[in-house]
């Protein structure tokens, strides 16, 4: 598993001339790093008497962000597996009409999965971005730059994941799937734009 | 060393209630991930006859980006060490005037180092962002989304690092140092804005 690798080995593997792991896994990892950093800021806030008023909200956030971080960490491997399945489908035999049809179906099915997975990643990143912005505003001021970085990582993971949705969408023939997915992308992009602006404004207020 | 940890363990450590590692280390890691991903796209381009015309440029880029990735990977630990040195300086004795002066000097010195380090990280990220955008335009089109994600990671690492410069700058008394550093920040932000816009435009052309 990629997620069980040492960071140095992972960087080495990433930079190699093998296409996997690639941008999809890195987007999920970026979101997971943002999630873990958001969780750190929550933990540095919770239990601090100075922030007693927001304790309950922080605790609810912490439980949610810990869960999302774990989901995104799993997606680091899941995205590479999804990519490998697409590659495997392309390598299926295509000598006969029956084989051709089976191969085409396998490609389409694996492509839809390879598009749905980063869409889930983007949705998780959106939630983390919202929480990073919130904890930057109400959480421990000593960890403000950590909350800001957490939001940037979630924002980068979100857009990275959406590139991976789009790149797969280009090869998907099911028009309903394509239109539905494009609508989901637009919704996420709109929500991200607002949350990202709020994050930058809060960071500018608190950090400078 | 942080960089020798398994990714799962690193995420666990990051999310703990200890302030280190924090946003500074994650910004360096984000840049390193962007560098490794840029290197992958270079390797998927170099040696491919379809891209023979850009082979030389890609090879020069690859050597440079491999170097920057290693520098940034080292900064993951270096940033946390710099933060720990600031914390240690604050814990120095301050019972006498002599101790107070020594403590204040140690704080200022460690703060300047803790500001200079993420400034270096931001400059490395800027170079990677430029290369990610370039390889997205001239490199292997099959890896276009990887190049785009690489650029996003470098961009996030750059701004994350700059938050860490600014947060330290607030406590630095040497006015010349503060003014010089602020000017460097402005230059980097301006160059990043242009390169990031170019990256998004190229990604939009190639990916959609």
XYZ file of C-alpha atoms in Angstrom:
416
model
C 0.000 0.000 0.000
C 1.182 3.506 -0.921
C -0.037 4.967 2.364
C 2.162 2.521 4.287
C 5.294 3.730 2.479
C 7.901 5.993 4.038
C 7.511 9.562 2.732
C 10.986 9.507 1.118
C 10.208 6.232 -0.680
C 6.802 7.563 -1.748
C 8.412 10.694 -3.262
C 10.908 8.465 -5.098
C 8.118 6.210 -6.417
C 6.007 9.225 -7.393
C 8.813 10.811 -9.410
C 9.562 7.584 -11.326
C 8.558 7.036 -14.952
C 5.552 4.945 -13.940
C 2.259 6.865 -14.387
C 0.911 5.514 -11.061
C 0.725 6.866 -8.422
C -0.161 10.147 -10.080
C -2.135 13.339 -9.601
C -5.272 11.569 -8.345
C -3.490 9.983 -5.393
C -1.641 13.215 -4.638
C -4.909 15.151 -4.572
C -6.309 12.697 -2.020
C -3.094 12.969 0.010
C -3.263 16.761 -0.114
C -6.789 16.590 1.304
C -5.679 14.127 4.006
C -2.806 16.445 5.012
C -5.274 19.338 5.202
C -7.588 17.186 7.316
C -4.854 16.105 9.727
C -3.683 19.710 10.108
C -7.260 20.907 10.748
C -7.569 18.182 13.395
C -4.339 19.420 15.023
C -5.726 22.962 15.297
C -8.976 21.564 16.775
C -6.940 19.614 19.364
C -4.867 22.708 20.201
C -8.158 24.579 20.796
C -10.250 22.006 22.634
C -9.622 21.917 26.376
C -8.052 25.406 26.319
C -10.101 27.506 28.749
C -9.636 30.564 26.524
C -11.786 28.819 23.891
C -14.329 27.197 26.234
C -17.207 28.889 24.408
C -16.517 27.047 21.153
C -15.509 23.729 22.780
C -18.637 21.865 21.645
C -18.444 23.046 18.057
C -14.731 22.186 17.928
C -15.342 18.681 19.277
C -18.023 17.984 16.643
C -15.660 19.291 13.947
C -12.778 17.183 15.234
C -14.770 13.928 15.069
C -15.842 14.766 11.497
C -12.404 15.828 10.261
C -10.684 12.757 11.735
C -13.161 10.607 9.782
C -12.626 12.533 6.522
C -8.839 12.318 6.889
C -9.073 8.531 7.127
C -11.365 8.374 4.070
C -8.932 10.523 2.053
C -5.921 8.475 3.204
C -7.678 5.363 1.835
C -8.356 7.215 -1.442
C -4.575 7.628 -1.993
C -4.432 3.913 -2.764
C -7.976 3.629 -4.141
C -7.262 6.248 -6.835
C -4.163 4.417 -8.048
C -6.125 1.127 -8.056
C -8.899 2.784 -10.091
C -6.312 4.056 -12.590
C -4.707 0.612 -12.823
C -8.135 -0.927 -13.555
C -8.612 1.435 -16.494
C -5.172 0.454 -17.810
C -6.037 -3.249 -17.362
C -9.327 -2.801 -19.237
C -7.462 -1.249 -22.203
C -5.240 -4.335 -22.295
C -8.166 -6.778 -22.626
C -8.231 -8.827 -25.877
C -10.040 -7.314 -28.866
C -9.689 -9.986 -31.553
C -13.412 -10.804 -31.877
C -16.584 -8.706 -31.801
C -17.542 -10.315 -28.472
C -14.137 -9.463 -27.001
C -14.360 -5.926 -28.384
C -17.748 -5.373 -26.741
C -16.586 -6.817 -23.405
C -13.423 -4.672 -23.515
C -15.369 -1.519 -24.327
C -17.775 -2.196 -21.473
C -14.904 -2.847 -19.051
C -13.216 0.418 -20.117
C -16.404 2.423 -19.634
C -17.154 0.867 -16.259
C -13.601 1.420 -14.958
C -13.597 4.988 -16.325
C -16.811 5.829 -14.472
C -15.288 4.486 -11.261
C -12.076 6.440 -11.944
C -14.204 9.605 -12.322
C -16.454 8.972 -9.295
C -13.548 8.397 -6.948
C -11.883 11.827 -7.323
C -15.361 13.386 -7.190
C -15.718 11.883 -3.700
C -12.218 13.189 -2.898
C -13.232 16.694 -4.003
C -16.361 16.558 -1.804
C -14.309 15.491 1.238
C -11.801 18.296 0.516
C -14.651 20.827 0.343
C -15.810 19.831 3.840
C -12.247 20.106 5.173
C -11.788 23.520 3.552
C -14.956 24.709 5.313
C -13.717 23.390 8.669
C -10.201 24.817 8.221
C -11.709 28.246 7.570
C -13.997 27.927 10.583
C -11.240 26.823 12.992
C -9.007 29.609 11.645
C -11.707 32.052 12.768
C -12.784 30.566 16.104
C -9.849 28.319 17.087
C -6.492 28.760 18.830
C -4.955 31.928 17.381
C -1.442 30.524 17.923
C -2.239 27.904 15.274
C -3.768 30.328 12.749
C -1.122 29.712 10.078
C -1.626 25.951 10.494
C -5.373 26.351 9.876
C -4.633 28.518 6.836
C -2.222 25.920 5.410
C -4.820 23.203 6.107
C -7.333 25.129 3.999
C -4.829 25.597 1.162
C -4.104 21.864 1.102
C -7.836 21.037 0.968
C -8.363 23.620 -1.794
C -5.453 22.213 -3.849
C -6.657 18.638 -3.279
C -10.159 19.623 -4.419
C -9.043 21.170 -7.701
C -6.491 18.426 -8.322
C -9.236 15.837 -7.854
C -11.557 17.715 -10.228
C -8.858 17.642 -12.953
C -8.860 13.883 -12.495
C -12.643 13.722 -12.813
C -12.513 15.793 -16.016
C -9.684 13.832 -17.620
C -11.729 10.627 -17.243
C -14.988 12.306 -18.245
C -13.542 12.962 -21.719
C -13.608 9.226 -22.499
C -17.004 8.363 -20.992
C -19.805 7.728 -23.497
C -22.784 7.662 -21.114
C -24.166 11.171 -21.675
C -26.343 11.183 -18.559
C -23.323 10.282 -16.444
C -21.269 13.043 -18.083
C -23.956 15.735 -17.656
C -24.705 14.742 -14.045
C -21.007 14.744 -13.178
C -20.395 18.106 -14.854
C -23.222 19.599 -12.786
C -21.654 18.187 -9.616
C -18.284 19.692 -10.603
C -19.875 23.112 -11.084
C -21.560 22.975 -7.679
C -18.299 22.007 -5.963
C -16.316 24.708 -7.803
C -18.841 27.362 -6.765
C -18.802 26.310 -3.109
C -14.999 26.084 -3.135
C -14.683 29.598 -4.565
C -16.711 31.054 -1.705
C -14.984 29.047 1.040
C -11.519 29.740 -0.382
C -12.212 33.485 -0.450
C -13.416 33.320 3.162
C -10.272 31.396 4.149
C -7.957 33.944 2.512
C -9.867 36.838 4.085
C -9.693 35.244 7.548
C -5.979 34.461 7.072
C -5.329 38.026 5.971
C -7.129 39.355 9.070
C -5.375 37.040 11.541
C -1.919 36.549 9.947
C -1.494 39.596 7.715
C 13.091 12.175 11.028
C 9.583 13.095 9.850
C 10.426 12.358 6.242
C 11.402 8.790 7.175
C 7.974 8.131 8.710
C 5.259 6.052 7.077
C 2.574 8.314 5.587
C -0.120 6.883 7.905
C 2.067 7.497 10.977
C 2.922 10.990 9.744
C -0.791 11.841 9.345
C -1.419 10.532 12.869
C 1.473 12.588 14.292
C 0.356 15.678 12.345
C -3.192 15.501 13.685
C -2.035 15.131 17.322
C -2.244 17.955 19.865
C 1.461 18.733 19.491
C 2.031 21.952 17.486
C 4.939 20.358 15.561
C 5.003 19.272 12.803
C 2.684 21.990 11.555
C 1.853 24.115 8.555
C 5.474 24.946 7.740
C 6.473 21.319 7.299
C 3.291 20.581 5.342
C 4.009 23.475 2.972
C 7.468 22.042 2.274
C 5.942 18.592 1.767
C 3.346 20.020 -0.605
C 6.156 21.540 -2.670
C 8.083 18.247 -2.627
C 5.002 16.351 -3.826
C 4.586 18.898 -6.628
C 8.255 18.487 -7.521
C 8.105 14.691 -7.587
C 4.971 14.801 -9.747
C 6.583 17.298 -12.143
C 9.578 14.945 -12.372
C 7.232 12.051 -13.221
C 5.700 14.007 -16.107
C 9.220 14.889 -17.344
C 10.176 11.194 -17.230
C 6.973 10.212 -19.088
C 7.941 12.749 -21.785
C 11.670 12.207 -22.129
C 12.587 9.361 -24.475
C 9.138 9.422 -26.121
C 9.774 10.016 -29.840
C 6.596 12.109 -30.084
C 8.282 14.708 -27.849
C 11.804 14.469 -29.302
C 11.830 18.200 -30.082
C 11.580 19.170 -26.401
C 13.822 16.363 -25.106
C 16.724 18.663 -24.173
C 14.569 21.188 -22.371
C 12.789 18.392 -20.480
C 16.088 16.828 -19.401
C 17.379 20.148 -18.029
C 14.079 20.627 -16.185
C 14.179 17.098 -14.776
C 17.649 17.547 -13.258
C 16.537 20.834 -11.680
C 13.221 19.559 -10.332
C 14.793 16.412 -8.827
C 17.192 18.688 -6.931
C 14.417 21.008 -5.699
C 12.306 18.046 -4.550
C 15.199 16.829 -2.385
C 15.731 20.320 -0.926
C 12.015 20.593 -0.070
C 11.935 17.100 1.437
C 14.773 18.177 3.771
C 12.797 21.331 4.661
C 9.951 19.169 6.049
C 12.211 18.333 8.994
C 14.166 21.608 8.936
C 10.992 23.655 9.402
C 9.910 21.659 12.451
C 13.456 21.964 13.884
C 13.348 25.742 13.317
C 9.991 25.922 15.120
C 11.332 23.832 18.018
C 14.322 26.177 18.334
C 11.980 29.156 18.731
C 10.059 27.256 21.418
C 13.352 26.375 23.173
C 14.468 30.017 23.079
C 11.236 31.089 24.798
C 11.970 28.584 27.584
C 15.405 30.078 28.373
C 15.797 31.517 31.906
C 14.870 35.167 32.408
C 15.611 35.763 36.098
C 18.430 38.307 35.611
C 18.960 41.170 33.158
C 21.811 39.211 31.537
C 19.571 36.173 31.107
C 16.757 38.339 29.756
C 19.048 39.857 27.118
C 20.454 36.464 26.112
C 16.941 35.010 25.905
C 15.664 37.904 23.808
C 18.613 37.572 21.432
C 18.077 33.809 21.115
C 14.367 34.348 20.365
C 15.128 36.948 17.687
C 17.823 34.807 16.061
C 15.643 31.680 16.007
C 12.666 33.711 14.701
C 14.722 35.056 11.794
C 15.780 31.519 10.908
C 12.163 30.330 11.220
C 11.148 33.100 8.777
C 14.018 32.559 6.325
C 13.395 28.836 6.013
C 9.812 29.024 4.656
C 10.945 31.897 2.421
C 13.388 29.436 0.815
C 10.544 26.897 0.601
C 8.356 29.464 -1.196
C 11.141 30.212 -3.690
C 11.627 26.496 -4.439
C 7.847 26.104 -4.877
C 7.806 29.036 -7.305
C 10.395 27.317 -9.520
C 8.413 24.062 -9.422
C 5.190 25.879 -10.297
C 6.939 27.364 -13.350
C 8.199 23.943 -14.445
C 4.841 22.228 -13.843
C 3.172 24.807 -16.090
C 5.843 24.396 -18.746
C 5.692 20.579 -18.802
C 1.885 20.786 -18.882
C 2.236 22.766 -22.113
C 5.073 20.915 -23.858
C 5.134 17.501 -22.133
C 3.298 14.189 -22.500
C -0.380 15.069 -22.983
C -1.427 11.810 -21.285
C 0.039 13.187 -18.057
C -1.550 16.643 -18.351
C -3.678 16.283 -15.205
C -0.587 15.154 -13.284
C 1.290 18.301 -14.350
C -1.715 20.408 -13.366
C -1.893 18.781 -9.914
C 1.879 19.272 -9.552
C 1.404 22.997 -10.151
C -1.450 23.188 -7.626
C 0.698 21.504 -4.969
C 3.575 23.931 -5.600
C 1.171 26.895 -5.490
C -0.363 25.697 -2.182
C 3.100 25.019 -0.729
C 4.226 28.513 -1.726
C 1.334 30.324 -0.045
C 1.455 28.019 2.983
C 5.157 28.815 3.367
C 4.493 32.554 3.059
C 1.931 32.363 5.902
C 4.718 30.860 7.974
C 7.112 33.658 7.028
C 4.502 36.268 7.985
C 3.571 34.657 11.306
C 7.233 34.815 12.377
C 7.768 38.279 10.931
C 5.224 39.668 13.404
C 7.627 39.001 16.303
C 10.875 40.147 14.658
C 12.241 43.480 15.875
C 14.967 44.043 13.250
C 13.172 46.515 10.961
C 15.579 46.083 8.044
C 15.032 42.327 8.155
C 11.245 42.817 8.237
C 11.192 45.307 5.345
C 13.571 43.228 3.195
C 11.535 40.083 3.825
C 8.233 41.806 3.071
C 9.653 42.972 -0.256
C 10.717 39.400 -1.061
C 7.217 38.150 -0.186
C 5.657 40.691 -2.548
C 7.955 39.670 -5.396
C 7.160 35.982 -4.893
C 3.399 36.628 -4.662
C 3.475 38.605 -7.917
C 5.405 35.933 -9.787
C 3.167 33.204 -8.347
C 0.022 35.042 -9.472
C 1.238 35.130 -13.071
C 2.484 31.520 -13.125
C -0.664 30.209 -11.423
C -2.876 31.970 -13.975
C -0.782 30.474 -16.791
C -1.085 27.011 -15.220
C -4.873 27.248 -14.911
C -5.174 28.542 -18.481
C -3.004 25.697 -19.824
C -4.957 23.129 -17.762
C -8.235 24.538 -19.033
C -6.991 24.264 -22.656
C -5.657 20.702 -22.310
C -8.013 19.139 -19.729
C -11.169 21.234 -19.991
